[in-house]
C-alpha angles and dihedrals in degrees: 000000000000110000087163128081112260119198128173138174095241105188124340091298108026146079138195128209124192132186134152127214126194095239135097120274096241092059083041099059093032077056080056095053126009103095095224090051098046097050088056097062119004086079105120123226125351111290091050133109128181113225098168127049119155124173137171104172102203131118103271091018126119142237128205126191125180112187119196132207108219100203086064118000101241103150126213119203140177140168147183149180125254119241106178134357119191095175131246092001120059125004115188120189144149127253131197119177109225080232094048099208088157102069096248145324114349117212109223126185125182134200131201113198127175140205137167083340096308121108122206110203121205123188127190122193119184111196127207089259147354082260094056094037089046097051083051086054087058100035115090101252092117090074099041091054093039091053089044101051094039076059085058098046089051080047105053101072090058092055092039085057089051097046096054 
């Protein structure tokens, strides 16, 4: 099992992260939508808060996140539409940054899958081109998602606890 991020180039516009976390499918998707849950741990690297985490999880419904840094305030938002939902499963949505650094909507999709009590995410995102794919892959992006979901995986037990 993968307890490490796991992040690839898959075609010429996609990539593909993989990590695996020692909790049950159905907390692991509830960490990936319920609000109070998400702005918890979906905060990037250290010095980031979330103040803003909106989420309707329908199909057709829509998410906001607004990410802050707090050595200067500069926010960083982003949101997208749901397109299906299969709980607790697969999620696939849209994203956009306000700031749109990408090129355009990105299409994600996210599996949950679960074995023996672990559950093992993958996440595709397929840009609007390479150009756009490859300045994610040099961005620094690795390390936010990799502190974010190593918060998750400090978070998990704690929910485990309350959902038992």
């Amino acid at each position: 099992m993968t307890r490490v991020l796991k992040i690839t180039a898959d075609g010429a516009r996609g990539i593909v992260m993989t990590r695996s976390f020692d909790a049950p499918g159905q907390l692991v998707f509830d960490a990936f939508t319920k609000p109070e849950q998400v702005k918890r741990w979906l905060k990037g690297p250290d010095g980031w808060e979330m103040p803003v985490c909106e989420i309707d999880l329908r199909v057709g419904g829509r998410f906001r996140y607004v990410w802050r840094r707090n050595s200067d305030g500069v926010d960083m938002g982003m949101g997208g539409t749901y397109r299906e939902i299969d709980a607790p499963r697969r999620i696939v949505h849209t994203e956009l940054f306000d700031e749109d650094w990408t090129g355009g909507e990105a299409d994600v999709t996210t599996t949950f899958v679960e074995t023996a009590g672990k559950t093992t995410v993958t996440t595709t995102i397929l840009y609007s081109s390479a150009a756009a794919r490859d300045a994610v892959l040099k961005s620094p992006m690795e390390s936010g998602v990799a502190a974010s979901y190593d918060r998750l995986e400090k978070m998990l037990p704690e929910l485990n606890k309350k959902a038992a």
